Amino acid sequence: MLTAACPHGDTAHRRLAAFTLALGLALLPACGGSTPATGTAACQGQHWVGAWSASPQASTLLSGSGLAVQEFEADLLAHQDIFPNLALAQVFNDQSLRLIVAPHAAGETIRLRLSNRFQKSAVTLDHVYVGLSRSGASLVPGSNRAVSFGGIGEVSIAPGAEISSDPVALPVQPFQNLAVSFHIKGLLVAVDYHLTAQQVSYLSPLPGAYSDQENGTAFGTTVSSWYVLNGIDVLAPAASGAVVSFGDSLTDGYLSSYDSNSRYPDFLARRLLADAPAPPLSVVDAGISGNFVASDSYIFGPAGTSRFAADALAQPGVTDVIVYEGINDIGGAPNDAATADRIIAADKALIAQAHARGLNVIGATLTPAGGAKDSAAGKAGEPQALRQTVNDWIRGSGAFDAVADFDATVRDPADPTRIAAQYDGGDHLHFNDAGYQALAAAVNLGSLRGTGCR
């Protein structure tokens, strides 16, 4: 059994490096993005590129006492109207999961990334498999592949750690659904997860290891979150890179159609795939519903400034980042802490972190929320002035390398404080599929730098 003990997979990656290099494969660090290529040699060979991601969140049970439970309860009560289906942490007892995900890049070889970043106990998985999804919980016959970690089929992920699997020979195409299956050993009462998947996945109601089954009959329970799995990478030509879409529920695709991959990063990935002259870029989603850019939340994750290094900069092959976050700070930051200066300072911190890694950073303007009953951002007066102050800075400061004016794209011309009716998801804060597609269309593909290789 392989044990991962380093934060964000560094030790695990070093172990994997020796294994991978023995196969003659060029390796990009799993815990850090790429620096844009500067010469012909850097554009040769292959490297790992993020094809899919789901930023992990902490989960816990509402039991016992103490500050952590009080904070969880306070967050839960504060956001029940916005997220009425918000569930407590899933308890797993010797069960199997089959998670359905759609990568945004093609490759002949992939690897999985698993997270235990927020937990205080190790999580042990075995019978880890990945295959091509057919329908429901069933797989394309003959596509299911066993996954190993340092050559071993069982892995224990230490508290605070993340780990990458060994390379898996499985040809994949963009938007071809994959099924990642694994058995959780023993009783697990807290696990890293991604709350808002907008995708149905599957759980075995009975104990046992069923990952190798292709017909899916053992997976009789549906779930609407992703657990433990936080990334899939493909081995891609050196010219390939990744765009990280960083933000909150508007990046996470809340209220988009289920099982349709209709988040704005999905639509942006489709644009890049259809535009042959564009740099060969994948798009990975680093949105967390409810997340704040400048404040921590027990349910909705660390502040954007705190998680940016792990969720954006550490994406394999990252060359560009789109920052679209701050509306939740206006709509309900803890202790009414939101000010334009604080949101702008947070954006400056993200830009500085990205530029220190040589990455290209695009700022997206904050979109309207007028009429939203469940967010202070929907109120008239000060919230609107605050949003406009932030947007004026995003557009005019020159701090970002480029700007995507999402606000101008989706606002109602007759009332710019509101989302245009054809884009409104119904709560006047989030978007329908057409709205998310409009956001993606507002990104100038020429502003994406990529690796610099052609």
Short mmCIF file of C-alpha atoms in Angstrom, two decimals:
data_model
loop_
_atom_site.label_atom_id
_atom_site.label_comp_id
_atom_site.label_asym_id
_atom_site.label_seq_id
_atom_site.Cartn_x
_atom_site.Cartn_y
_atom_site.Cartn_z
CA MET A 1 0.00 0.00 0.00
CA LEU A 2 1.34 3.44 -0.98
CA THR A 3 1.01 6.23 1.57
CA ALA A 4 0.95 9.87 0.50
CA ALA A 5 2.25 12.11 3.25
CA CYS A 6 3.03 15.45 1.63
CA PRO A 7 0.69 18.42 1.19
CA HIS A 8 -0.59 18.76 -2.39
CA GLY A 9 1.15 15.59 -3.56
CA ASP A 10 4.83 16.63 -3.62
CA THR A 11 6.23 13.40 -2.14
CA ALA A 12 3.78 11.29 -4.09
CA HIS A 13 4.80 13.10 -7.24
CA ARG A 14 8.49 12.42 -6.65
CA ARG A 15 7.69 8.73 -6.33
CA LEU A 16 5.64 8.89 -9.49
CA ALA A 17 8.40 10.78 -11.28
CA ALA A 18 10.82 7.87 -11.02
CA PHE A 19 8.16 5.48 -12.24
CA THR A 20 7.13 7.74 -15.11
CA LEU A 21 10.64 8.60 -16.26
CA ALA A 22 11.38 4.89 -16.36
CA LEU A 23 8.69 4.74 -19.05
CA GLY A 24 10.43 7.50 -20.99
CA LEU A 25 7.73 10.10 -20.35
CA ALA A 26 8.40 13.79 -19.73
CA LEU A 27 6.77 14.88 -16.49
CA LEU A 28 5.32 18.22 -15.39
CA PRO A 29 5.25 18.75 -11.60
CA ALA A 30 1.86 17.73 -10.22
CA CYS A 31 1.99 20.41 -7.55
CA GLY A 32 2.81 23.34 -9.79
CA GLY A 33 1.86 24.87 -13.08
CA SER A 34 4.09 25.40 -16.07
CA THR A 35 6.20 28.36 -16.99
CA PRO A 36 5.52 29.39 -20.61
CA ALA A 37 8.01 27.90 -23.05
CA THR A 38 10.88 30.14 -24.10
CA GLY A 39 12.79 27.99 -26.57
CA THR A 40 12.52 25.19 -29.09
CA ALA A 41 13.73 22.55 -26.62
CA ALA A 42 10.96 23.45 -24.18
CA CYS A 43 8.38 22.81 -26.90
CA GLN A 44 9.44 19.22 -27.54
CA GLY A 45 8.10 16.03 -26.03
CA GLN A 46 5.11 15.68 -23.75
CA HIS A 47 3.94 16.86 -20.35
CA TRP A 48 0.98 16.52 -18.03
CA VAL A 49 -1.89 18.93 -18.58
CA GLY A 50 -5.00 19.30 -16.43
CA ALA A 51 -8.06 18.04 -18.33
CA TRP A 52 -10.63 18.18 -15.52
CA SER A 53 -10.70 19.45 -11.96
CA ALA A 54 -13.02 19.93 -9.00
CA SER A 55 -11.67 22.07 -6.17
CA PRO A 56 -11.98 20.12 -2.90
CA GLN A 57 -13.94 21.30 0.11
CA ALA A 58 -13.97 20.16 3.71
CA SER A 59 -16.86 18.10 4.98
CA THR A 60 -17.87 17.27 8.52
CA LEU A 61 -20.76 15.91 10.52
CA LEU A 62 -23.04 18.15 12.54
CA SER A 63 -22.35 16.37 15.79
CA GLY A 64 -20.55 17.17 18.99
CA SER A 65 -19.68 20.69 20.01
CA GLY A 66 -16.97 23.26 19.59
CA LEU A 67 -16.18 26.18 17.36
CA ALA A 68 -15.91 24.13 14.14
CA VAL A 69 -19.43 22.72 14.52
CA GLN A 70 -20.81 26.13 15.46
CA GLU A 71 -19.23 27.66 12.35
CA PHE A 72 -20.64 24.86 10.17
CA GLU A 73 -24.12 25.31 11.61
CA ALA A 74 -23.96 29.08 11.16
CA ASP A 75 -22.89 28.70 7.52
CA LEU A 76 -25.59 26.12 6.88
CA LEU A 77 -28.35 28.30 8.29
CA ALA A 78 -27.07 31.39 6.48
CA HIS A 79 -27.18 29.69 3.08
CA GLN A 80 -30.23 27.42 3.25
CA ASP A 81 -32.23 29.70 0.93
CA ILE A 82 -29.47 29.88 -1.66
CA PHE A 83 -28.64 26.17 -1.52
CA PRO A 84 -31.86 24.47 -0.32
CA ASN A 85 -30.49 20.99 -1.09
CA LEU A 86 -27.30 21.52 0.88
CA ALA A 87 -26.60 18.19 2.52
CA LEU A 88 -24.50 17.17 5.45
CA ALA A 89 -21.34 15.22 4.84
CA GLN A 90 -21.83 11.77 3.34
CA VAL A 91 -20.87 8.88 5.60
CA PHE A 92 -19.25 5.96 3.77
CA ASN A 93 -19.05 2.50 5.31
CA ASP A 94 -17.01 0.11 3.16
CA GLN A 95 -18.83 1.31 0.02
CA SER A 96 -17.88 1.96 -3.60
CA LEU A 97 -18.28 5.18 -5.60
CA ARG A 98 -18.51 5.67 -9.35
CA LEU A 99 -17.92 9.32 -10.26
CA ILE A 100 -18.81 10.65 -13.72
CA VAL A 101 -16.61 13.42 -15.11
CA ALA A 102 -15.91 14.95 -18.54
CA PRO A 103 -12.31 15.91 -19.41
CA HIS A 104 -11.64 18.87 -21.70
CA ALA A 105 -8.54 17.49 -23.43
CA ALA A 106 -7.59 14.43 -25.45
CA GLY A 107 -4.83 11.99 -24.67
CA GLU A 108 -3.73 8.38 -24.83
CA THR A 109 -2.53 8.34 -21.22
CA ILE A 110 -4.19 9.83 -18.15
CA ARG A 111 -3.69 9.98 -14.40
CA LEU A 112 -6.00 10.67 -11.47
CA ARG A 113 -5.47 13.20 -8.67
CA LEU A 114 -6.97 12.51 -5.26
CA SER A 115 -7.36 14.83 -2.29
CA ASN A 116 -7.41 14.53 1.49
CA ARG A 117 -6.37 18.16 1.92
CA PHE A 118 -8.88 19.12 4.60
CA GLN A 119 -9.21 15.99 6.71
CA LYS A 120 -7.58 15.03 10.00
CA SER A 121 -7.54 11.30 9.31
CA ALA A 122 -6.14 9.25 6.45
CA VAL A 123 -8.47 7.93 3.77
CA THR A 124 -7.70 4.52 2.29
CA LEU A 125 -8.93 3.48 -1.14
CA ASP A 126 -8.53 0.25 -3.07
CA HIS A 127 -9.98 -1.24 -6.25
CA VAL A 128 -9.48 2.08 -8.05
CA TYR A 129 -10.58 1.95 -11.69
CA VAL A 130 -11.24 4.35 -14.55
CA GLY A 131 -13.24 3.60 -17.68
CA LEU A 132 -15.44 5.11 -20.35
CA SER A 133 -18.97 5.88 -19.21
CA ARG A 134 -21.76 4.49 -21.38
CA SER A 135 -25.00 5.46 -19.61
CA GLY A 136 -25.98 5.76 -16.00
CA ALA A 137 -23.50 3.77 -13.94
CA SER A 138 -22.64 1.37 -16.80
CA LEU A 139 -19.38 1.44 -18.73
CA VAL A 140 -18.31 0.85 -22.31
CA PRO A 141 -17.45 -2.86 -22.28
CA GLY A 142 -13.74 -3.53 -22.10
CA SER A 143 -12.81 0.06 -21.18
CA ASN A 144 -12.37 -0.27 -17.41
CA ARG A 145 -8.73 0.04 -16.29
CA ALA A 146 -7.23 -0.72 -12.90
CA VAL A 147 -5.37 2.25 -11.40
CA SER A 148 -2.25 1.92 -9.26
CA PHE A 149 -0.16 4.20 -7.05
CA GLY A 150 3.56 3.46 -7.13
CA GLY A 151 2.66 0.10 -8.64
CA ILE A 152 0.26 -0.77 -5.82
CA GLY A 153 -3.53 -1.05 -6.08
CA GLU A 154 -4.27 0.40 -2.65
CA VAL A 155 -3.47 3.91 -1.44
CA SER A 156 -3.72 5.63 1.93
CA ILE A 157 -3.80 9.41 1.61
CA ALA A 158 -2.46 11.11 4.70
CA PRO A 159 -4.19 14.09 6.33
CA GLY A 160 -3.49 17.27 4.38
CA ALA A 161 -2.14 15.38 1.37
CA GLU A 162 -2.96 15.01 -2.28
CA ILE A 163 -1.65 12.30 -4.60
CA SER A 164 -1.39 11.48 -8.29
CA SER A 165 -1.86 7.97 -9.65
CA ASP A 166 0.48 6.10 -11.92
CA PRO A 167 -0.11 6.72 -15.64
CA VAL A 168 -3.08 4.82 -17.06
CA ALA A 169 -3.23 3.81 -20.73
CA LEU A 170 -6.76 4.89 -21.67
CA PRO A 171 -7.41 6.94 -24.83
CA VAL A 172 -9.84 9.75 -24.07
CA GLN A 173 -11.48 12.49 -26.11
CA PRO A 174 -12.72 15.92 -24.94
CA PHE A 175 -16.16 15.76 -23.30
CA GLN A 176 -16.12 11.96 -23.35
CA ASN A 177 -17.52 11.01 -19.95
CA LEU A 178 -15.22 8.98 -17.77
CA ALA A 179 -16.25 6.84 -14.80
CA VAL A 180 -13.79 6.84 -11.90
CA SER A 181 -14.63 4.07 -9.44
CA PHE A 182 -13.08 3.19 -6.09
CA HIS A 183 -13.80 1.36 -2.85
CA ILE A 184 -13.48 3.26 0.44
CA LYS A 185 -12.08 0.93 3.09
CA GLY A 186 -13.80 0.97 6.45
CA LEU A 187 -15.95 3.68 7.99
CA LEU A 188 -15.32 7.21 6.77
CA VAL A 189 -17.23 10.05 8.38
CA ALA A 190 -15.45 13.00 6.74
CA VAL A 191 -14.00 13.25 3.26
CA ASP A 192 -12.84 15.93 0.83
CA TYR A 193 -15.57 16.55 -1.69
CA HIS A 194 -16.89 19.04 -4.22
CA LEU A 195 -20.43 20.01 -3.30
CA THR A 196 -21.93 21.30 -6.55
CA ALA A 197 -21.17 18.85 -9.34
CA GLN A 198 -24.19 19.51 -11.61
CA GLN A 199 -23.58 15.88 -12.54
CA VAL A 200 -25.11 12.63 -11.31
CA SER A 201 -22.65 10.06 -9.97
CA TYR A 202 -23.23 6.75 -8.22
CA LEU A 203 -22.74 4.96 -4.90
CA SER A 204 -23.17 1.33 -3.95
CA PRO A 205 -25.85 1.11 -1.25
CA LEU A 206 -24.31 -2.11 0.02
CA PRO A 207 -20.77 -2.58 1.38
CA GLY A 208 -18.22 -4.07 -0.95
CA ALA A 209 -15.75 -3.44 -3.75
CA TYR A 210 -17.61 -3.21 -7.07
CA SER A 211 -15.30 -0.96 -9.10
CA ASP A 212 -14.42 -3.67 -11.62
CA GLN A 213 -18.08 -4.21 -12.58
CA GLU A 214 -18.92 -2.69 -15.95
CA ASN A 215 -22.71 -3.12 -15.91
CA GLY A 216 -23.07 -0.73 -12.95
CA THR A 217 -25.86 -2.67 -11.26
CA ALA A 218 -24.17 -2.47 -7.85
CA PHE A 219 -24.26 1.33 -7.94
CA GLY A 220 -27.93 1.81 -7.10
CA THR A 221 -27.75 5.15 -5.27
CA THR A 222 -27.20 8.51 -6.98
CA VAL A 223 -25.10 11.34 -5.53
CA SER A 224 -24.75 14.95 -6.69
CA SER A 225 -21.24 15.70 -5.43
CA TRP A 226 -17.75 14.47 -6.31
CA TYR A 227 -15.72 12.81 -3.54
CA VAL A 228 -11.92 12.50 -3.09
CA LEU A 229 -11.25 12.88 -6.82
CA ASN A 230 -10.06 16.41 -7.57
CA GLY A 231 -8.36 16.15 -10.95
CA ILE A 232 -7.65 14.20 -14.13
CA ASP A 233 -4.59 14.96 -16.24
CA VAL A 234 -3.67 13.85 -19.75
CA LEU A 235 -0.21 13.34 -21.18
CA ALA A 236 -0.21 15.92 -23.98
CA PRO A 237 2.22 17.54 -26.45
CA ALA A 238 4.39 20.27 -24.97
CA ALA A 239 2.48 22.89 -26.98
CA SER A 240 -0.62 22.15 -24.91
CA GLY A 241 -1.51 24.16 -21.81
CA ALA A 242 -4.41 24.78 -19.47
CA VAL A 243 -6.65 27.71 -18.61
CA VAL A 244 -7.85 27.75 -15.00
CA SER A 245 -11.30 29.28 -14.49
CA PHE A 246 -11.18 30.44 -10.87
CA GLY A 247 -14.23 31.61 -8.98
CA ASP A 248 -17.45 30.77 -7.15
CA SER A 249 -20.83 29.26 -8.10
CA LEU A 250 -20.90 31.30 -11.32
CA THR A 251 -17.80 29.38 -12.40
CA ASP A 252 -19.06 26.16 -10.79
CA GLY A 253 -22.13 26.33 -13.04
CA TYR A 254 -24.83 26.40 -10.37
CA LEU A 255 -28.33 26.16 -11.97
CA SER A 256 -26.92 24.91 -15.28
CA SER A 257 -28.55 21.78 -16.68
CA TYR A 258 -27.51 18.55 -14.98
CA ASP A 259 -25.37 16.04 -16.87
CA SER A 260 -24.87 18.46 -19.77
CA ASN A 261 -21.52 20.14 -18.99
CA SER A 262 -23.03 23.59 -19.40
CA ARG A 263 -20.82 25.58 -17.03
CA TYR A 264 -19.06 28.57 -18.57
CA PRO A 265 -15.65 26.77 -18.48
CA ASP A 266 -17.25 23.93 -20.47
CA PHE A 267 -18.47 26.34 -23.14
CA LEU A 268 -15.06 28.03 -23.21
CA ALA A 269 -13.40 24.65 -23.73
CA ARG A 270 -15.74 23.97 -26.66
CA ARG A 271 -14.80 27.33 -28.21
CA LEU A 272 -11.11 26.52 -27.94
CA LEU A 273 -11.60 23.07 -29.44
CA ALA A 274 -13.53 24.56 -32.38
CA ASP A 275 -11.04 27.37 -33.02
CA ALA A 276 -8.09 25.70 -34.75
CA PRO A 277 -5.79 28.80 -34.73
CA ALA A 278 -6.22 29.19 -30.95
CA PRO A 279 -3.47 27.90 -28.66
CA PRO A 280 -4.05 24.22 -27.79
CA LEU A 281 -5.54 24.78 -24.35
CA SER A 282 -7.60 22.73 -21.95
CA VAL A 283 -9.93 24.49 -19.49
CA VAL A 284 -10.15 23.35 -15.88
CA ASP A 285 -12.81 24.52 -13.44
CA ALA A 286 -11.63 25.84 -10.06
CA GLY A 287 -14.97 27.26 -8.96
CA ILE A 288 -16.51 26.55 -5.56
CA SER A 289 -20.15 27.46 -5.02
CA GLY A 290 -20.51 29.98 -2.20
CA ASN A 291 -16.81 30.80 -2.12
CA PHE A 292 -15.55 34.26 -1.13
CA VAL A 293 -12.44 35.82 -2.61
CA ALA A 294 -11.41 37.55 0.64
CA SER A 295 -13.07 35.57 3.48
CA ASP A 296 -13.00 31.98 4.67
CA SER A 297 -16.14 29.85 4.98
CA TYR A 298 -16.43 26.56 6.82
CA ILE A 299 -18.72 25.09 4.16
CA PHE A 300 -17.67 26.96 1.04
CA GLY A 301 -13.93 26.70 1.41
CA PRO A 302 -10.96 28.88 2.19
CA ALA A 303 -10.89 32.40 0.76
CA GLY A 304 -9.90 32.60 -2.88
CA THR A 305 -6.63 34.22 -1.84
CA SER A 306 -5.87 31.22 0.39
CA ARG A 307 -6.75 28.43 -2.03
CA PHE A 308 -5.39 30.02 -5.21
CA ALA A 309 -2.00 28.32 -4.98
CA ALA A 310 -3.46 24.82 -4.62
CA ASP A 311 -6.50 25.15 -6.89
CA ALA A 312 -5.09 27.33 -9.68
CA LEU A 313 -1.30 27.58 -9.66
CA ALA A 314 -0.81 23.86 -8.98
CA GLN A 315 -2.85 22.75 -11.99
CA PRO A 316 -0.54 20.83 -14.33
CA GLY A 317 0.26 22.79 -17.48
CA VAL A 318 -1.46 26.00 -16.38
CA THR A 319 -0.58 29.01 -18.51
CA ASP A 320 -3.60 31.29 -18.05
CA VAL A 321 -6.02 32.06 -15.21
CA ILE A 322 -9.42 33.74 -15.43
CA VAL A 323 -10.40 35.34 -12.11
CA TYR A 324 -14.17 35.79 -11.68
CA GLU A 325 -14.96 36.12 -8.00
CA GLY A 326 -16.25 38.66 -5.50
CA ILE A 327 -20.04 38.73 -5.82
CA ASN A 328 -20.41 36.55 -2.71
CA ASP A 329 -18.23 38.97 -0.75
CA ILE A 330 -20.70 41.70 -1.68
CA GLY A 331 -23.66 39.41 -1.07
CA GLY A 332 -22.81 38.08 2.35
CA ALA A 333 -19.21 38.21 3.51
CA PRO A 334 -18.77 37.18 7.16
CA ASN A 335 -19.21 40.06 9.60
CA ASP A 336 -20.23 42.36 6.71
CA ALA A 337 -16.55 42.63 5.87
CA ALA A 338 -17.00 43.39 2.16
CA THR A 339 -15.62 46.63 0.84
CA ALA A 340 -14.44 47.51 -2.63
CA ASP A 341 -10.92 48.03 -1.27
CA ARG A 342 -10.90 44.56 0.27
CA ILE A 343 -12.08 42.82 -2.91
CA ILE A 344 -9.59 44.78 -5.02
CA ALA A 345 -6.79 43.94 -2.58
CA ALA A 346 -7.71 40.26 -2.90
CA ASP A 347 -7.61 40.51 -6.70
CA LYS A 348 -4.20 42.19 -6.50
CA ALA A 349 -2.95 39.34 -4.32
CA LEU A 350 -4.15 36.76 -6.88
CA ILE A 351 -2.52 38.67 -9.72
CA ALA A 352 0.77 38.87 -7.80
CA GLN A 353 0.74 35.12 -7.10
CA ALA A 354 0.06 34.31 -10.74
CA HIS A 355 2.60 36.76 -12.14
CA ALA A 356 5.25 35.37 -9.78
CA ARG A 357 4.73 32.05 -11.61
CA GLY A 358 4.87 33.69 -15.05
CA LEU A 359 1.16 33.17 -15.74
CA ASN A 360 -1.25 35.28 -17.77
CA VAL A 361 -4.19 36.61 -15.70
CA ILE A 362 -7.55 37.71 -17.09
CA GLY A 363 -9.99 39.60 -14.88
CA ALA A 364 -13.73 39.07 -15.36
CA THR A 365 -16.09 41.83 -14.26
CA LEU A 366 -18.68 40.99 -11.60
CA THR A 367 -22.10 40.31 -13.05
CA PRO A 368 -25.42 41.80 -11.91
CA ALA A 369 -27.50 40.35 -9.09
CA GLY A 370 -30.34 42.89 -8.90
CA GLY A 371 -33.51 41.30 -7.59
CA ALA A 372 -31.75 38.33 -5.99
CA LYS A 373 -33.66 37.76 -2.76
CA ASP A 374 -31.08 35.49 -1.18
CA SER A 375 -28.04 37.72 -1.60
CA ALA A 376 -27.32 41.21 -0.37
CA ALA A 377 -25.69 41.78 -3.75
CA GLY A 378 -29.22 42.00 -5.14
CA LYS A 379 -30.19 45.02 -3.07
CA ALA A 380 -30.23 48.54 -4.43
CA GLY A 381 -27.88 51.22 -3.22
CA GLU A 382 -24.54 50.40 -1.63
CA PRO A 383 -24.11 46.83 -3.02
CA GLN A 384 -24.57 48.13 -6.58
CA ALA A 385 -22.12 50.97 -5.99
CA LEU A 386 -19.61 48.54 -4.52
CA ARG A 387 -19.87 46.21 -7.54
CA GLN A 388 -19.45 49.10 -9.96
CA THR A 389 -16.39 50.35 -8.08
CA VAL A 390 -14.78 46.92 -8.35
CA ASN A 391 -15.73 46.62 -12.02
CA ASP A 392 -14.35 50.08 -12.82
CA TRP A 393 -11.06 48.98 -11.29
CA ILE A 394 -11.02 45.67 -13.19
CA ARG A 395 -11.68 47.47 -16.49
CA GLY A 396 -9.43 50.47 -16.01
CA SER A 397 -6.57 49.69 -13.66
CA GLY A 398 -4.42 47.70 -16.05
CA ALA A 399 -3.63 45.31 -13.20
CA PHE A 400 -4.89 42.30 -15.17
CA ASP A 401 -3.22 41.24 -18.40
CA ALA A 402 -6.64 41.32 -20.08
CA VAL A 403 -10.29 41.79 -19.18
CA ALA A 404 -13.40 39.71 -19.96
CA ASP A 405 -16.37 42.03 -19.49
CA PHE A 406 -18.95 39.53 -18.27
CA ASP A 407 -21.02 42.33 -16.74
CA ALA A 408 -21.50 44.13 -20.07
CA THR A 409 -22.32 40.82 -21.76
CA VAL A 410 -25.19 39.63 -19.59
CA ARG A 411 -26.73 42.74 -18.02
CA ASP A 412 -30.18 43.95 -18.97
CA PRO A 413 -29.81 47.11 -21.11
CA ALA A 414 -33.01 48.48 -19.58
CA ASP A 415 -31.76 47.86 -16.02
CA PRO A 416 -28.01 47.22 -15.80
CA THR A 417 -28.33 46.10 -12.17
CA ARG A 418 -30.13 42.96 -13.38
CA ILE A 419 -29.28 39.97 -15.54
CA ALA A 420 -31.00 40.04 -18.93
CA ALA A 421 -34.04 37.77 -18.89
CA GLN A 422 -32.72 35.41 -21.56
CA TYR A 423 -29.69 34.60 -19.38
CA ASP A 424 -31.30 34.50 -15.93
CA GLY A 425 -31.26 31.14 -14.20
CA GLY A 426 -34.31 32.13 -12.19
CA ASP A 427 -32.81 33.45 -8.96
CA HIS A 428 -31.45 36.66 -10.57
CA LEU A 429 -27.90 35.78 -9.46
CA HIS A 430 -26.98 32.64 -11.38
CA PHE A 431 -27.35 31.85 -15.07
CA ASN A 432 -29.14 29.38 -17.26
CA ASP A 433 -27.21 27.49 -19.92
CA ALA A 434 -27.51 30.38 -22.40
CA GLY A 435 -26.10 32.74 -19.80
CA TYR A 436 -23.09 30.55 -19.11
CA GLN A 437 -22.52 30.22 -22.84
CA ALA A 438 -22.61 34.01 -23.15
CA LEU A 439 -19.91 34.35 -20.47
CA ALA A 440 -17.67 31.98 -22.40
CA ALA A 441 -18.28 33.94 -25.61
CA ALA A 442 -17.12 37.12 -23.86
CA VAL A 443 -13.59 35.75 -23.41
CA ASN A 444 -11.30 36.99 -26.18
CA LEU A 445 -9.43 33.86 -27.22
CA GLY A 446 -6.58 36.06 -28.37
CA SER A 447 -6.03 37.14 -24.77
CA LEU A 448 -5.10 33.58 -23.80
CA ARG A 449 -1.35 33.16 -24.03
CA GLY A 450 -0.86 29.41 -23.81
CA THR A 451 2.59 27.86 -23.74
CA GLY A 452 3.99 29.97 -26.56
CA CYS A 453 4.69 26.77 -28.56
CA ARG A 454 3.22 26.24 -31.99
#
